XYZ file of C-alpha atoms in Angstrom:
674
model
C -176.553 61.149 41.529
C -175.898 64.718 40.714
C -173.461 66.455 43.145
C -174.841 68.949 45.565
C -174.076 72.405 44.331
C -173.645 73.728 47.839
C -171.157 71.066 48.693
C -169.222 71.804 45.529
C -169.021 75.442 46.340
C -167.844 74.687 49.828
C -165.059 72.487 48.431
C -163.967 75.159 46.000
C -163.955 77.736 48.738
C -161.957 75.470 50.953
C -159.463 74.877 48.087
C -159.100 78.557 47.551
C -158.599 79.147 51.223
C -155.931 76.477 51.463
C -154.164 77.813 48.403
C -154.162 81.275 49.856
C -152.784 80.004 53.190
C -150.170 78.100 51.334
C -149.114 81.173 49.404
C -148.922 83.205 52.643
C -146.765 80.488 54.194
C -144.418 80.623 51.246
C -144.218 84.427 51.443
C -143.573 84.270 55.195
C -140.960 81.600 54.753
C -139.232 83.733 52.109
C -139.388 86.793 54.337
C -137.898 84.841 57.242
C -135.112 83.554 54.970
C -134.316 87.094 53.978
C -134.323 88.398 57.559
C -131.863 85.768 58.883
C -128.597 87.370 57.702
C -129.727 90.766 58.846
C -130.467 89.322 62.256
C -126.915 87.778 62.296
C -125.460 91.171 61.322
C -127.424 92.861 64.061
C -126.319 90.226 66.486
C -122.681 90.758 65.506
C -122.961 94.511 65.950
C -124.582 94.318 69.305
C -121.240 93.981 71.290
C -119.796 97.045 69.622
C -123.027 98.913 70.131
C -122.903 97.799 73.702
C -119.293 99.039 74.013
C -120.300 102.309 72.388
C -123.098 102.929 74.820
C -121.102 101.523 77.788
C -119.518 104.907 78.699
C -123.028 106.382 78.581
C -124.055 103.859 81.194
C -120.846 104.420 83.238
C -120.752 106.824 86.139
C -119.964 110.376 85.231
C -116.939 110.528 87.613
C -115.303 107.497 85.994
C -115.683 108.957 82.566
C -114.252 112.278 83.653
C -111.184 110.634 85.257
C -110.567 108.419 82.179
C -109.919 111.468 80.011
C -106.897 112.615 82.066
C -105.500 109.061 82.192
C -105.728 108.779 78.424
C -104.069 112.169 77.878
C -101.103 111.171 80.119
C -100.603 107.908 78.291
C -100.945 109.204 74.759
C -98.442 112.088 75.245
C -95.300 109.932 75.871
C -96.385 107.422 73.262
C -96.764 110.137 70.650
C -93.323 111.479 71.522
C -91.781 108.021 71.141
C -93.434 107.588 67.793
C -92.168 110.965 66.632
C -88.576 110.048 67.551
C -88.942 106.668 65.969
C -89.973 108.373 62.729
C -86.854 110.556 63.023
C -84.725 107.428 63.330
C -86.095 106.101 60.119
C -85.423 109.468 58.554
C -81.713 108.982 59.273
C -81.470 105.738 57.368
C -80.761 107.150 53.848
C -77.794 109.361 54.768
C -76.335 106.775 57.188
C -76.558 103.909 54.734
C -74.874 105.611 51.811
C -72.581 103.396 49.716
C -68.898 103.282 50.716
C -66.598 105.103 50.941
C -68.046 107.385 53.528
C -68.241 111.085 52.618
C -65.448 113.397 53.563
C -65.053 115.012 55.990
C -65.973 112.109 58.255
C -67.199 114.491 60.922
C -70.519 115.056 59.100
C -71.235 111.352 59.038
C -70.239 110.965 62.691
C -72.607 113.892 63.475
C -75.472 111.911 61.936
C -74.395 108.921 64.017
C -74.516 111.112 67.114
C -78.092 112.086 66.275
C -78.946 108.414 65.857
C -77.390 107.634 69.207
C -79.289 110.423 70.897
C -82.546 109.182 69.344
C -81.886 105.637 70.397
C -81.066 106.753 73.929
C -84.389 108.630 74.015
C -86.228 105.583 72.731
C -84.419 103.349 75.187
C -85.205 105.602 78.102
C -88.858 106.536 77.171
C -90.305 103.511 75.418
C -90.729 101.468 78.626
C -92.388 104.508 80.283
C -94.783 104.963 77.394
C -95.665 101.273 77.450
C -96.271 101.454 81.159
C -98.644 104.458 80.811
C -100.570 102.708 78.073
C -100.746 99.542 80.172
C -102.036 101.565 83.152
C -104.875 103.164 81.091
C -105.935 99.745 79.821
C -106.075 98.517 83.382
C -108.171 101.583 84.323
C -110.586 101.045 81.436
C -110.937 97.388 82.319
C -111.421 98.052 86.020
C -114.174 100.626 85.340
C -115.776 98.650 82.447
C -115.197 101.591 80.168
C -114.256 99.391 77.127
C -115.056 96.030 75.745
C -113.000 93.251 77.501
C -111.989 91.476 74.270
C -110.812 94.763 72.829
C -108.811 95.554 75.968
C -107.365 92.040 76.005
C -106.088 92.465 72.472
C -104.409 95.769 73.274
C -102.825 94.306 76.430
C -101.427 91.349 74.375
C -99.986 93.839 71.881
C -98.333 95.907 74.663
C -96.920 92.701 76.221
C -95.329 91.638 72.921
C -93.737 95.107 72.552
C -92.412 94.971 76.081
C -90.924 91.472 75.675
C -89.518 91.980 72.181
C -85.728 91.540 71.796
C -85.633 93.242 68.404
C -83.611 96.526 68.361
C -85.657 99.709 68.399
C -83.885 100.890 65.232
C -84.485 97.618 63.340
C -80.694 97.020 63.054
C -79.769 100.481 61.766
C -77.068 101.103 64.381
C -75.417 97.699 63.670
C -75.396 98.506 59.968
C -73.785 101.927 60.633
C -71.142 100.341 62.903
C -70.406 97.767 60.199
C -69.877 100.634 57.704
C -67.595 102.394 60.179
C -65.489 99.202 60.567
C -65.379 98.823 56.807
C -64.234 102.452 56.525
C -61.645 101.876 59.250
C -60.226 98.960 57.255
C -60.407 100.841 53.976
C -58.504 103.864 55.298
C -55.779 101.550 56.534
C -55.615 99.528 53.343
C -55.630 102.515 50.975
C -52.782 104.250 52.799
C -50.662 101.247 53.830
C -47.771 100.512 51.489
C -44.758 98.197 52.147
C -41.773 100.199 53.377
C -38.778 99.732 50.994
C -35.307 99.259 52.335
C -32.898 102.022 51.317
C -29.888 100.280 49.730
C -27.630 103.233 50.732
C -29.036 104.494 54.061
C -27.901 107.878 55.298
C -26.585 107.530 58.925
C -27.608 111.043 59.808
C -31.135 110.433 58.471
C -31.458 107.361 60.663
C -31.017 109.513 63.744
C -33.824 111.905 62.764
C -37.479 111.286 63.533
C -39.097 109.509 60.626
C -42.559 110.642 59.476
C -45.641 108.675 60.459
C -46.410 105.793 58.017
C -49.934 107.232 57.571
C -51.029 110.826 56.780
C -52.135 112.851 59.795
C -55.710 113.327 58.490
C -56.031 109.540 58.076
C -54.831 108.975 61.662
C -57.403 111.510 62.873
C -60.144 109.665 60.991
C -58.985 106.301 62.394
C -58.999 107.546 65.937
C -62.413 109.169 65.477
C -63.852 105.886 64.199
C -62.077 103.962 66.926
C -63.563 106.130 69.677
C -67.069 105.640 68.311
C -66.581 101.891 68.005
C -65.237 101.711 71.539
C -68.422 103.396 72.860
C -70.386 100.552 71.261
C -68.110 97.744 72.511
C -66.544 97.162 69.081
C -62.902 97.757 70.026
C -61.845 94.207 69.293
C -63.176 94.448 65.743
C -61.059 97.572 65.064
C -57.953 96.034 66.676
C -58.350 92.896 64.543
C -58.671 94.957 61.366
C -55.726 97.127 62.334
C -53.468 94.109 62.993
C -54.601 92.380 59.823
C -53.807 95.298 57.526
C -50.634 96.551 59.143
C -49.311 93.044 59.793
C -49.777 92.130 56.117
C -48.079 95.372 55.042
C -45.116 94.782 57.312
C -44.856 91.200 56.084
C -44.799 92.330 52.478
C -41.979 94.787 53.318
C -39.841 91.992 54.784
C -40.696 89.469 52.042
C -39.355 91.980 49.531
C -35.907 91.589 51.132
C -35.655 87.918 50.181
C -35.450 86.344 53.617
C -35.541 82.671 52.642
C -32.171 82.196 54.332
C -33.812 82.812 57.717
C -35.561 79.466 57.474
C -32.367 77.338 57.349
C -31.616 74.982 60.216
C -28.363 73.612 61.676
C -28.646 70.554 59.380
C -28.800 72.701 56.261
C -25.135 73.828 56.313
C -21.727 72.401 57.201
C -20.155 75.333 58.976
C -20.637 79.041 59.548
C -18.436 79.961 56.556
C -21.010 78.529 54.202
C -23.601 81.053 55.454
C -21.213 83.925 56.111
C -22.897 86.062 53.443
C -26.296 85.302 54.956
C -25.120 86.512 58.398
C -23.992 89.746 56.812
C -27.397 90.215 55.173
C -29.063 89.282 58.507
C -27.403 92.208 60.225
C -28.499 94.725 57.582
C -32.008 93.341 57.349
C -32.375 93.243 61.141
C -31.385 96.891 61.402
C -33.909 97.825 58.721
C -36.624 95.812 60.410
C -36.036 97.287 63.875
C -34.995 100.881 63.177
C -37.315 101.592 60.293
C -40.123 99.068 59.723
C -41.021 98.123 63.317
C -40.252 101.586 64.635
C -42.854 102.975 62.245
C -45.394 100.326 63.283
C -44.704 101.018 66.958
C -45.336 104.754 66.564
C -48.487 104.089 64.542
C -49.846 101.720 67.161
C -49.440 104.396 69.809
C -50.865 107.170 67.646
C -54.021 105.171 66.891
C -54.494 103.024 70.034
C -52.946 105.184 72.781
C -56.280 106.681 73.952
C -58.394 103.508 73.627
C -58.464 103.236 77.410
C -56.978 99.734 77.503
C -53.594 99.342 79.249
C -50.831 97.828 77.092
C -53.090 97.808 74.008
C -50.526 99.610 71.784
C -47.846 97.134 72.855
C -50.131 94.170 72.232
C -51.040 95.437 68.778
C -47.388 96.127 67.960
C -46.346 92.625 69.068
C -49.079 91.043 66.958
C -47.970 93.057 63.911
C -44.302 92.093 64.520
C -45.283 88.433 64.701
C -47.429 88.691 61.577
C -44.447 90.252 59.817
C -42.263 87.297 60.842
C -39.838 89.221 62.994
C -39.109 86.240 65.272
C -37.484 84.466 62.371
C -34.560 86.922 62.760
C -33.998 85.748 66.327
C -34.450 82.117 65.335
C -31.771 82.532 62.667
C -29.408 83.863 65.309
C -30.204 80.813 67.442
C -29.374 78.583 64.476
C -25.929 80.172 64.133
C -25.214 79.622 67.825
C -26.084 75.910 67.378
C -23.653 75.431 64.466
C -20.287 73.694 64.701
C -17.666 75.405 66.737
C -14.740 77.009 64.852
C -12.839 80.318 64.881
C -14.870 81.792 61.928
C -17.950 81.206 64.033
C -16.445 83.433 66.723
C -16.200 86.317 64.237
C -19.788 85.740 63.112
C -21.033 85.571 66.689
C -19.276 88.891 67.330
C -21.012 90.283 64.218
C -24.365 89.088 65.584
C -23.650 90.559 69.014
C -22.591 93.885 67.451
C -25.847 94.027 65.479
C -27.968 93.200 68.556
C -26.000 95.615 70.767
C -26.392 98.389 68.219
C -30.138 97.913 68.385
C -30.315 97.406 72.141
C -32.016 100.729 72.934
C -34.428 100.242 70.088
C -35.276 96.701 71.296
C -35.881 97.968 74.798
C -38.161 100.707 73.537
C -40.130 98.614 71.097
C -40.416 95.419 73.134
C -40.263 96.808 76.661
C -43.970 96.410 77.439
C -45.489 93.663 79.545
C -47.116 92.150 76.474
C -43.651 91.490 74.976
C -42.237 89.319 77.786
C -41.879 86.251 75.533
C -39.862 88.034 72.869
C -37.795 89.739 75.619
C -36.878 86.293 76.951
C -36.107 85.036 73.482
C -33.789 87.986 72.831
C -31.992 87.566 76.173
C -31.526 83.855 75.453
C -30.034 84.644 72.049
C -27.608 87.210 73.543
C -26.561 84.763 76.250
C -25.908 82.021 73.681
C -23.939 84.398 71.495
C -21.758 85.561 74.383
C -21.228 82.107 75.793
C -20.420 80.642 72.362
C -18.027 83.491 71.501
C -16.177 83.218 74.792
C -15.918 79.432 74.568
C -14.280 79.590 71.165
C -11.963 82.457 72.147
C -10.602 80.769 75.194
C -10.179 77.480 73.285
C -8.048 79.092 70.549
C -4.825 78.594 72.498
C -5.577 74.966 73.112
C -6.503 74.399 69.499
C -3.231 75.981 68.299
C -1.239 73.836 70.684
C -3.053 70.693 69.438
C -1.627 71.329 65.941
C 1.964 70.999 67.235
C 2.039 67.268 66.579
C 0.829 67.647 63.010
C 3.350 67.138 60.178
C 4.801 70.273 58.588
C 4.094 71.316 55.016
C 5.985 68.941 52.682
C 7.154 71.782 50.427
C 8.414 74.130 53.151
C 5.769 76.799 52.590
C 4.310 78.917 55.387
C 1.687 76.769 57.086
C -1.841 77.959 56.464
C -2.360 77.690 60.175
C 0.257 80.417 60.653
C -1.277 82.713 58.069
C -4.763 82.027 59.350
C -3.979 82.601 63.002
C -1.965 85.755 62.432
C -4.618 87.238 60.172
C -7.298 86.032 62.582
C -5.672 87.602 65.655
C -5.067 90.835 63.776
C -8.790 90.941 62.923
C -9.641 90.406 66.574
C -7.452 93.362 67.452
C -8.923 95.547 64.686
C -11.420 98.314 65.161
C -14.292 96.086 63.950
C -13.856 93.337 66.509
C -11.645 94.388 69.410
C -14.316 96.647 71.069
C -17.012 94.021 70.550
C -14.864 91.159 71.828
C -13.842 93.237 74.809
C -17.489 93.976 75.647
C -18.390 90.284 75.234
C -15.603 89.254 77.603
C -16.596 91.939 80.151
C -20.195 90.789 80.141
C -19.277 87.116 80.353
C -16.927 87.652 83.306
C -19.532 89.843 85.052
C -21.958 86.919 84.920
C -19.389 84.945 86.905
C -18.818 87.827 89.316
C -15.311 88.309 87.885
C -13.647 91.576 86.871
C -12.234 92.093 83.423
C -8.643 93.289 83.284
C -7.593 95.438 80.323
C -4.636 93.125 79.545
C -6.753 89.965 79.518
C -7.553 90.097 75.835
C -4.035 91.178 74.795
C -2.331 88.553 76.948
C -4.591 85.837 75.483
C -3.578 86.810 71.946
C 0.077 87.026 72.869
C -0.111 83.515 74.287
C -1.683 82.300 71.023
C 1.202 83.813 69.024
C 3.773 82.305 71.393
C 2.098 78.908 70.991
C 2.261 79.379 67.210
C 6.000 80.174 67.420
C 6.519 77.032 69.445
C 4.599 75.115 66.819
C 6.793 76.004 63.890
C 9.893 75.373 65.946
C 8.535 71.883 66.517
C 7.460 71.521 62.869
C 10.968 72.440 61.628
C 12.293 69.370 63.460
C 9.881 67.190 61.511
C 11.774 67.434 58.196
C 14.122 64.648 57.247
C 15.943 67.053 54.923
C 17.452 69.660 57.223
C 17.906 72.110 54.333
C 14.120 72.061 53.797
C 13.694 72.963 57.436
C 15.924 76.046 56.818
C 13.654 77.058 53.940
C 10.583 76.489 56.113
C 11.969 78.647 58.928
C 13.006 81.364 56.466
C 9.451 81.370 55.052
C 7.746 81.488 58.438
C 9.963 84.124 60.051
C 9.616 86.344 57.010
C 5.804 85.979 57.186
C 5.813 87.097 60.799
C 7.958 90.084 59.958
C 6.423 91.248 56.695
C 2.763 90.390 57.173
C 2.536 91.702 60.741
C 4.462 94.914 60.273
C 2.096 97.845 60.397
C -0.803 95.760 61.670
C -2.589 95.858 65.005
C -1.042 92.530 65.921
C 2.341 93.838 64.919
C 1.868 96.871 67.161
C 0.997 94.565 70.032
C 4.061 92.351 69.488
C 6.370 95.389 69.109
C 9.183 96.389 66.781
C 11.790 94.437 68.678
C 9.840 91.208 68.228
C 9.383 91.931 64.504
C 13.076 92.679 64.000
C 13.996 89.428 65.673
C 11.962 87.550 63.084
C 13.597 89.557 60.304
C 16.986 88.596 61.665
C 15.947 84.936 61.962
C 14.824 85.101 58.333
C 18.216 86.442 57.270
C 19.967 83.771 59.299
C 17.979 80.849 57.888
C 18.233 82.306 54.372
C 22.031 82.420 54.677
C 22.224 78.901 56.117
C 19.935 77.522 53.437
C 21.995 79.105 50.686
C 25.267 77.981 52.204
C 24.139 74.384 52.709
C 22.572 74.031 49.277
C 23.358 76.211 46.273
C 26.396 77.716 47.940
C 28.204 74.400 47.566
C 27.910 74.236 43.778
C 30.576 76.811 42.841
C 33.128 74.679 44.711
C 32.538 71.921 42.156
C 33.898 74.234 39.470
C 37.446 74.114 40.870
C 40.337 75.571 38.846
C 42.891 73.333 40.459
C 45.123 71.669 37.861
C 43.858 73.921 35.134
C 46.184 76.834 35.568
C 48.202 77.227 32.357
C 47.143 73.689 31.453
C 50.065 72.417 33.531
C 49.148 68.779 32.854
C 48.619 69.299 29.144
C 45.550 70.225 27.189
C 44.109 66.724 27.142
C 44.442 66.411 30.861
C 42.820 69.828 31.366
C 39.952 68.846 29.066
C 39.322 65.691 31.147
C 39.343 67.664 34.378
C 36.890 70.194 32.969
C 34.547 67.384 31.755
C 34.747 65.694 35.085
C 34.006 68.826 37.066
C 31.225 69.994 34.723
C 29.668 66.544 34.958
C 29.708 66.646 38.734
C 28.353 70.206 38.683
C 25.548 69.327 36.305
C 24.536 66.232 38.182
C 24.501 68.056 41.544
C 22.654 71.015 39.991
C 20.030 68.836 38.331
C 19.425 66.772 41.474
C 19.180 69.893 43.635
C 16.919 71.637 41.149
C 14.727 68.592 40.789
C 14.312 68.380 44.566
C 13.787 72.056 45.218
C 11.500 72.663 42.294
C 8.765 71.224 44.523
C 9.675 73.503 47.360
C 7.812 76.789 47.835
C 8.677 80.277 49.018
C 5.261 81.702 49.751
C 5.974 85.410 49.625
C 6.694 86.776 46.118
C 9.224 89.315 47.339
C 11.110 86.734 49.377
C 10.942 84.241 46.496
C 12.460 86.674 44.020
C 15.133 87.671 46.560
C 15.990 84.064 47.290
C 16.156 83.102 43.630
C 18.373 86.136 43.012
C 20.741 85.016 45.774
C 20.890 81.553 44.240
C 21.589 83.043 40.823
C 24.281 85.336 42.217
C 25.898 82.449 44.043
C 26.112 80.237 40.954
C 25.749 81.993 37.600
C 28.719 84.438 37.880
C 31.019 81.581 38.898
C 29.572 79.336 36.104
C 29.880 82.112 33.507
C 33.486 82.792 34.450
C 34.315 79.088 34.443
C 32.764 78.501 31.041
C 34.425 81.589 29.585
C 37.816 80.272 30.704
C 37.438 76.542 30.221
C 34.373 76.080 28.098
C 36.391 76.085 24.853
C 38.144 72.934 26.037
C 34.913 70.923 25.763
C 32.903 72.925 23.232
C 34.806 71.393 20.302
C 34.299 67.885 21.630
C 31.724 65.667 20.021
C 29.977 65.267 23.384
C 30.161 68.926 24.208
C 26.428 69.252 24.942
C 26.757 66.621 27.659
C 29.139 68.847 29.600
C 28.332 72.363 28.409
C 24.724 71.660 29.259
C 23.745 75.205 30.239
C 24.487 78.633 29.086
C 24.703 81.365 31.706
C 21.420 82.769 30.462
C 19.537 79.419 30.512
C 20.938 78.622 33.930
C 19.815 81.994 35.251
C 16.330 81.483 33.834
C 16.060 77.995 35.293
C 17.171 79.061 38.752
C 14.836 82.024 38.676
C 11.867 79.672 38.280
C 12.448 77.983 41.659
C 10.130 78.040 44.656
C 6.973 78.964 42.754
C 3.754 79.070 44.708
C 1.464 76.108 43.978
C -2.100 75.384 45.129
C -2.445 72.846 47.893
C -5.009 70.180 48.404
C -5.168 70.216 52.162
C -6.684 72.192 54.952
C -5.428 73.259 58.324
C -6.270 74.180 61.884
C -8.568 71.446 63.000
C -10.841 72.016 65.956
C -11.078 68.990 68.259
C -14.408 68.324 69.935
C -15.246 66.336 73.008
C -16.771 63.648 70.781
C -13.422 63.046 69.151
C -14.378 64.534 65.782
C -12.158 67.067 64.126
C -13.421 70.015 62.089
C -11.381 72.106 59.731
C -11.253 75.805 60.378
C -9.290 77.030 57.340
C -11.424 76.008 54.413
C -10.169 75.305 50.940
C -11.712 73.743 47.905
C -10.344 70.371 48.951
C -11.026 68.192 51.992
C -8.185 65.752 52.494
C -5.705 64.480 55.043
C -5.101 66.755 57.991
C -1.786 68.539 57.658
C -0.532 71.943 58.588
C -0.081 73.609 55.248
């Protein structure tokens, strides 16, 4: 069946209608797709649009009042921002590379501007923040701004208010660090170790020495210090000051070669072995106190005096002295006081006391502050030990001399070294170098015991020592088995007392009468010695039986031989024995030898001139005519020569039973008084 045309047309129309509807749906769908993002954009802008029109919806009175609140808040904030910009403008000149420009006042002026700006920011920033916070509260309370917007601003203000970061972003700390670096640089560039003058001028020492730093440098240091103090940085400056000046002072002392200050009591046998070190110690101590530390003391006061901290100059000075190693001088003195006790130690203790006493006023001035209590106590302890040690040794001298009385005398009759040592020693004690010091030491020591010092106390003590010494050699003279050697010994010793003490301080104390007595004793013992020894030899050359050859020539020849033989044997034996004896003094030795020659040679010459021909023709002539007058004179003139000894003398007895030698020699052997 053929389709109905009407039905077909209807179907085609319906298809066209559906296709058209479908096309419209697609177009609408595309339009909706394109409108979506725009709707989202409009939706996003609605809050801001709402905020923008919110004031228009707000009451007129609220809007009018908000304007004045905003003006009051913005004014302080704008001022703060302006000052903050000024702070950042100061950064380039304040952070210039070191060294800082000269004069320093221009830089410090910039720092003052920074400080003023920071004070303004410190005082006004909280106020500005408070005003801004108030206007935000007002806007929020009157719904004049969007709440999220206001919340964000309030969070920002809270973070500014709670921030611990400095307002200048660390600029002030950087500037203070540069000032500290400049403070140290100024010190380092102008600090040089002070050299010790090898030939100091006494008059120059009394004058006021110049400051160790130039005056402009000191002014710069004090200017920096005052600024640092205002920012609580005093300790940093003090530390830098002590570091630089302490190192400089240390270098000055190290240049002196002070290794000897580190020795301990176990490092030496007796004081004599470090005698040279003690002498250097006195000179170095004087330099350290009068010159080096005096300069540091004045500099500490010039720089730190106005820091506003009590005792700060003294504390700085003490630290510098310690850094320099000054206490090692006092420790060395302590070491000497702890050494073995002997008379030489007394002299060295007096030297130490003299050095300390000479510097007493300087010590009191330099270390008189409260900060120096420890070093004050150390110095007092040293002085006490020096005085106690010196007095102990001095008062024991008499006992020690008496203890030597039982010692054997010198085997060769020479002057005992104890005698020469004690006489020289006592003369030194009475000399200008030691008598005033020893007197002062004795006065102080007795004052500690509430006892008065009598002027004769020192002199009487020395007189007693000399009297004990006289008693000693009287006792020693009795120790010789050969009495003629005791005569030689007494001649030697009495002559020593006369000759060596004449014109000395000890001789003045003993007096001319005392000295003449010893001279007379010397003459007496010299005469006795000559009479009992060499004076007997001429008697062996008797002329009895030889006058005119009364018994015949042969008999005369036999008598001459017999007498020459006896003479030669006695002469040889006496020479052999006395060739080991010693006359210490050269003048006395020559005089004694001359007396021996005069006692023998003229008689021998005359005898040989008269009777020598009787034996000179004999085959055994050389056996009897053994000497010529000239050879005999030469032989006798060689007697009593001084010879080195291998022993020491004057031993100091200790409570532990040990004995120390006082008079040192190159040998250490059996104790004997030689």
